[in-house]
C-alpha cells in the first residue's frame, strides 16, 4: 500500500529521478526561473527549498551537503553567494510554481518555477496594470464608485492589447475591402493584370490606412 | 450459455458509441484580470502573460 508515502516518482528509476532533480535544481540556481512540467515543478520545490535552507546556514558543512545534492560547483556557489543571502528575511516559501497551460504537441501541463524575488518580469506597462488590479481587488463597490474613470482605463487596455493579435487580421481584411473599393473606379479598364501587382497595391493602401488609424496591422 | 437473440444494428451500435461525446464538457473559462480575455482559471493569461497582478511571461506574438 502507498499510504503516506510522499513524493512523485515521475515514471523514473531512483537514479534517473535523482539526476533529473539535480539538473533542474542546478538550472534554477543558474537561471532563477525555469519552465517545466507541473509535476516536475511541484516535485522540485522540496529539493530547492531544502537547498536554500542549506545556503542560509552557510557553513562549510552545509556547503558540502548542498554539493552532495547538486554535484555542481557552479550551482553551489550561485546558491550560497547570490541566492541564499536574498532570502535571509524570508522563513520558507522561497519558490513559486505558476501554471502556464498545456504544451502543444504532447499536451503536458506546463508551469513556471520561480525563485521568489528573483522573478524575471517582462512588463511594458506594469504600473498601470498594478493600479487597476489593486482597485479591483478591493471590491466591486469601490469599483463602481470609481467606475467611470477606471472603465475608461480598462477599455483603453482592452482596445490596445487584443488588437495586436486577433483584430489585426480583421483590420487587414477590411483594409483590403476598402482598398478594392478605392481601386475600382480608377482601374476598371486594367482589370487585374497580375495578382502580385494588385497585392502590392493593396499593401500600399493598407499602409496608408494604417498610418491614418495609428495602428500598424501585423503581416 | 445465453446468447444475443439478434444482431445489434449499426444504428444501435453507433448510437451507443456516440454517447462518449455527450460526456465531454467545455472548459470553465474565467476572464483575465488584466486584459479581460477569456482564459483557463488558475493559469497565466496566454494573451497578456499576466497572473495575479504580475506580468509573468511575454506572450507569443507580442
Coordinates of C-alpha atoms in Angstrom, one line a residue:
Chain A
X1 CA 0.0 0.0 0.0
X2 CA 1.0 3.5 -0.8
X3 CA -0.3 5.1 2.4
X4 CA 1.6 8.2 3.4
X5 CA 4.4 7.6 1.0
X6 CA 5.2 11.1 -0.2
X7 CA 6.6 12.3 -3.5
X8 CA 6.1 11.7 -7.2
X9 CA 8.1 9.0 -8.9
X10 CA 7.8 10.8 -12.2
X11 CA 7.9 7.4 -14.0
X12 CA 11.6 7.2 -13.4
X13 CA 14.0 4.9 -11.5
X14 CA 15.6 6.3 -8.4
X15 CA 18.8 7.2 -10.1
X16 CA 17.1 8.8 -13.1
X17 CA 14.9 10.8 -10.8
X18 CA 17.8 11.9 -8.6
X19 CA 19.7 13.1 -11.7
X20 CA 16.7 14.9 -13.0
X21 CA 16.1 16.8 -9.8
X22 CA 19.8 17.6 -9.6
X23 CA 19.8 19.1 -13.0
X24 CA 16.6 21.0 -12.6
X25 CA 17.8 22.5 -9.2
X26 CA 21.1 23.5 -10.8
X27 CA 19.3 25.2 -13.6
X28 CA 17.0 27.0 -11.2
X29 CA 20.1 28.4 -9.4
X30 CA 21.6 29.5 -12.7
X31 CA 18.6 30.9 -14.5
X32 CA 16.4 31.9 -11.4
X33 CA 13.2 30.6 -13.2
X34 CA 12.6 27.6 -15.4
X35 CA 9.7 26.3 -17.5
X36 CA 9.0 22.7 -16.9
X37 CA 6.0 20.4 -16.4
X38 CA 3.8 21.0 -13.4
X39 CA 4.5 17.6 -11.9
X40 CA 8.3 18.1 -12.1
X41 CA 7.9 21.7 -10.7
X42 CA 5.9 20.5 -7.8
X43 CA 8.4 17.8 -7.0
X44 CA 11.3 20.2 -7.4
X45 CA 10.0 22.5 -4.7
X46 CA 11.1 20.4 -1.8
X47 CA 14.6 20.0 -3.2
X48 CA 15.2 23.7 -3.9
X49 CA 13.7 24.8 -0.6
X50 CA 16.0 22.5 1.3
X51 CA 19.0 23.6 -0.7
X52 CA 18.2 27.3 0.0
X53 CA 18.0 26.5 3.7
X54 CA 21.4 25.0 3.5
X55 CA 22.6 28.2 1.7
X56 CA 21.2 30.3 4.5
X57 CA 23.1 28.3 7.2
X58 CA 26.2 29.0 5.1
X59 CA 28.7 26.8 6.9
X60 CA 31.2 24.6 5.1
X61 CA 29.3 21.5 6.3
X62 CA 26.1 22.8 4.6
X63 CA 28.0 23.7 1.5
X64 CA 29.1 20.0 1.3
X65 CA 25.6 18.9 2.0
X66 CA 24.4 21.1 -0.9
X67 CA 27.1 19.8 -3.1
X68 CA 26.1 16.2 -2.3
X69 CA 22.6 17.0 -3.6
X70 CA 23.6 19.1 -6.6
X71 CA 27.0 17.7 -7.7
X72 CA 27.6 21.0 -9.4
X73 CA 30.2 23.5 -8.1
X74 CA 28.8 26.5 -10.1
X75 CA 25.3 25.9 -8.8
X76 CA 26.5 25.6 -5.2
X77 CA 28.5 28.9 -5.4
X78 CA 25.5 30.6 -7.0
X79 CA 23.3 29.3 -4.3
X80 CA 25.5 30.3 -1.4
X81 CA 26.8 33.7 -2.7
X82 CA 23.9 35.1 -4.6
X83 CA 20.6 33.4 -3.8
X84 CA 20.7 32.5 -0.2
X85 CA 21.6 36.0 1.1
X86 CA 18.5 37.4 -0.6
X87 CA 16.2 35.1 1.4
X88 CA 17.6 35.9 4.8
X89 CA 14.5 37.7 6.0
X90 CA 12.2 35.1 4.5
X91 CA 11.3 32.0 6.5
X92 CA 10.5 29.4 3.9
X93 CA 8.3 29.7 0.8
X94 CA 11.3 30.6 -1.4
X95 CA 9.8 29.2 -4.6
X96 CA 6.6 29.7 -6.6
X97 CA 5.0 27.5 -9.2
X98 CA 2.8 29.4 -11.8
X99 CA 0.8 27.3 -14.1
X100 CA 1.1 28.2 -17.8
X101 CA -1.3 25.8 -19.5
X102 CA -0.8 22.9 -21.8
X103 CA 2.1 22.3 -24.2
X104 CA 1.3 21.9 -27.8
X105 CA 2.4 18.6 -29.1
X106 CA 2.0 16.3 -26.1
X107 CA -0.5 18.3 -24.1
X108 CA 1.8 18.3 -21.0
X109 CA 0.7 20.6 -18.2
X110 CA 3.5 23.3 -18.0
X111 CA 4.5 25.6 -15.2
X112 CA 7.0 28.3 -14.5
X113 CA 9.2 27.5 -11.5
X114 CA 10.3 30.8 -9.9
X115 CA 12.5 31.9 -7.1
X116 CA 10.5 34.5 -5.2
X117 CA 12.1 38.0 -5.5
X118 CA 14.1 36.8 -8.5
X119 CA 11.3 36.9 -11.0
X120 CA 12.1 38.0 -14.5
X121 CA 9.3 40.3 -15.2
X122 CA 8.6 41.3 -18.8
X123 CA 6.2 44.2 -18.3
X124 CA 5.9 47.2 -20.6
X125 CA 3.1 48.9 -18.7
X126 CA 3.5 47.4 -15.3
X127 CA 2.4 50.4 -13.1
X128 CA -0.9 50.9 -14.8
X129 CA -1.9 47.3 -14.5
X130 CA -0.9 47.2 -10.9
X131 CA -3.1 50.2 -10.0
X132 CA -6.1 48.7 -11.8
X133 CA -5.6 45.3 -10.2
X134 CA -5.4 46.7 -6.7
X135 CA -8.6 48.6 -7.1
X136 CA -10.4 45.5 -8.5
X137 CA -9.1 43.5 -5.6
X138 CA -10.6 45.8 -3.0
X139 CA -14.1 45.0 -4.2
X140 CA -16.8 45.8 -6.7
X141 CA -18.4 48.5 -4.7
X142 CA -15.4 50.8 -4.8
X143 CA -15.0 49.8 -8.4
X144 CA -18.5 51.1 -9.1
X145 CA -17.8 54.3 -7.4
X146 CA -14.7 54.9 -9.3
X147 CA -16.2 53.1 -12.2
X148 CA -16.2 55.7 -14.9
X149 CA -12.5 56.6 -14.8
X150 CA -11.4 53.1 -14.3
X151 CA -13.6 51.7 -17.0
X152 CA -12.1 54.2 -19.4
X153 CA -8.6 52.8 -18.4
X154 CA -9.7 49.2 -18.8
X155 CA -11.3 50.0 -22.2
X156 CA -8.1 51.6 -23.3
X157 CA -6.1 48.5 -22.3
X158 CA -8.7 46.2 -24.0
X159 CA -8.6 48.1 -27.2
X160 CA -4.8 48.4 -27.2
X161 CA -3.8 44.9 -26.4
X162 CA -6.1 42.5 -28.3
X163 CA -5.6 44.4 -31.5
X164 CA -2.1 43.0 -31.6
X165 CA -3.3 39.6 -32.4
X166 CA -6.9 38.9 -33.5
X167 CA -8.4 42.1 -34.7
X168 CA -5.3 42.8 -36.7
X169 CA -6.4 40.2 -39.2
X170 CA -9.9 41.7 -39.4
X171 CA -8.3 45.1 -40.0
X172 CA -6.3 43.8 -42.9
X173 CA -9.4 42.2 -44.4
X174 CA -11.3 45.5 -44.0
X175 CA -8.4 47.4 -45.4
X176 CA -8.3 45.1 -48.4
X177 CA -12.0 45.5 -49.0
X178 CA -11.6 49.3 -48.7
X179 CA -8.6 49.1 -51.0
X180 CA -10.6 47.2 -53.6
X181 CA -13.4 49.7 -53.4
X182 CA -11.0 52.6 -53.9
X183 CA -9.2 50.8 -56.7
X184 CA -12.3 50.0 -58.7
X185 CA -13.1 53.5 -60.1
X186 CA -9.5 54.2 -61.0
X187 CA -8.6 50.9 -62.6
X188 CA -11.7 49.3 -64.1
X189 CA -10.2 49.1 -67.5
X190 CA -7.0 47.4 -66.3
X191 CA -8.9 44.5 -64.7
X192 CA -6.2 42.9 -62.7
X193 CA -3.0 42.4 -64.7
X194 CA -1.3 40.2 -62.2
X195 CA -2.3 39.1 -58.8
X196 CA 1.1 40.1 -57.4
X197 CA 0.8 43.6 -58.6
X198 CA -2.6 44.0 -57.1
X199 CA -1.3 42.7 -53.8
X200 CA 1.5 45.2 -53.8
X201 CA -1.0 48.0 -54.4
X202 CA -3.2 46.7 -51.6
X203 CA -0.3 46.6 -49.3
X204 CA 0.5 50.2 -50.1
X205 CA -3.1 51.2 -49.4
X206 CA -3.0 49.2 -46.2
X207 CA 0.0 51.1 -45.0
X208 CA -1.7 54.4 -45.7
X209 CA -4.8 53.3 -43.9
X210 CA -2.6 52.1 -41.0
X211 CA -1.0 55.5 -40.7
X212 CA -4.3 57.1 -40.6
X213 CA -5.5 54.8 -37.8
X214 CA -2.2 55.0 -36.0
X215 CA -2.3 51.2 -35.6
X216 CA 0.1 49.1 -37.5
X217 CA -1.6 45.8 -38.5
X218 CA 0.6 42.7 -38.4
X219 CA 1.6 41.0 -41.6
Chain B
X1 CA -25.0 -20.2 -22.2
X2 CA -27.1 -17.2 -23.0
X3 CA -26.7 -15.6 -26.4
X4 CA -27.9 -12.4 -28.1
X5 CA -31.1 -13.1 -30.0
X6 CA -30.5 -10.5 -32.7
X7 CA -27.5 -8.9 -34.2
X8 CA -27.1 -5.4 -33.0
X9 CA -27.9 -3.0 -35.8
X10 CA -25.3 -0.4 -37.0
X11 CA -27.6 2.3 -35.7
X12 CA -27.8 0.8 -32.2
X13 CA -24.1 0.2 -32.0
X14 CA -23.2 3.7 -33.3
X15 CA -25.7 5.4 -31.0
X16 CA -24.1 3.7 -28.0
X17 CA -20.6 4.6 -29.1
X18 CA -21.6 8.2 -29.8
X19 CA -22.5 8.7 -26.1
X20 CA -18.9 9.3 -25.3
X21 CA -19.1 12.7 -26.9
X22 CA -22.1 13.6 -24.8
X23 CA -19.9 13.4 -21.7
X24 CA -17.4 15.9 -22.9
X25 CA -17.8 19.3 -21.2
X26 CA -16.4 22.6 -22.3
X27 CA -13.8 24.2 -20.0
X28 CA -14.9 26.7 -17.5
X29 CA -13.1 29.8 -18.6
X30 CA -12.6 32.9 -16.5
X31 CA -11.8 36.5 -17.5
X32 CA -8.3 37.8 -17.3
X33 CA -7.9 40.5 -14.6
X34 CA -5.5 42.4 -16.8
X35 CA -6.9 42.2 -20.3
X36 CA -10.3 40.8 -19.9
X37 CA -9.8 38.0 -22.4
X38 CA -11.2 34.5 -21.5
X39 CA -8.5 32.2 -20.1
X40 CA -8.2 29.0 -18.2
X41 CA -8.6 29.6 -14.4
X42 CA -5.6 29.5 -12.2
X43 CA -3.3 29.8 -15.2
X44 CA -1.3 32.6 -16.8
X45 CA -3.3 34.5 -19.4
X46 CA -1.9 33.4 -22.8
X47 CA -3.0 36.7 -24.3
X48 CA -1.2 39.2 -22.0
X49 CA 1.1 37.0 -19.9
X50 CA -0.3 38.2 -16.5
X51 CA -1.2 36.3 -13.5
X52 CA -2.3 37.6 -10.1
X53 CA -1.3 41.1 -10.7
X54 CA 2.1 40.2 -12.1
X55 CA 3.5 40.0 -15.6
X56 CA 4.8 36.5 -15.7
X57 CA 5.7 35.8 -19.3
X58 CA 5.9 37.7 -22.5
X59 CA 3.0 36.3 -24.6
X60 CA 3.7 34.9 -28.1
X61 CA 3.3 37.4 -30.9
X62 CA 3.7 40.5 -28.7

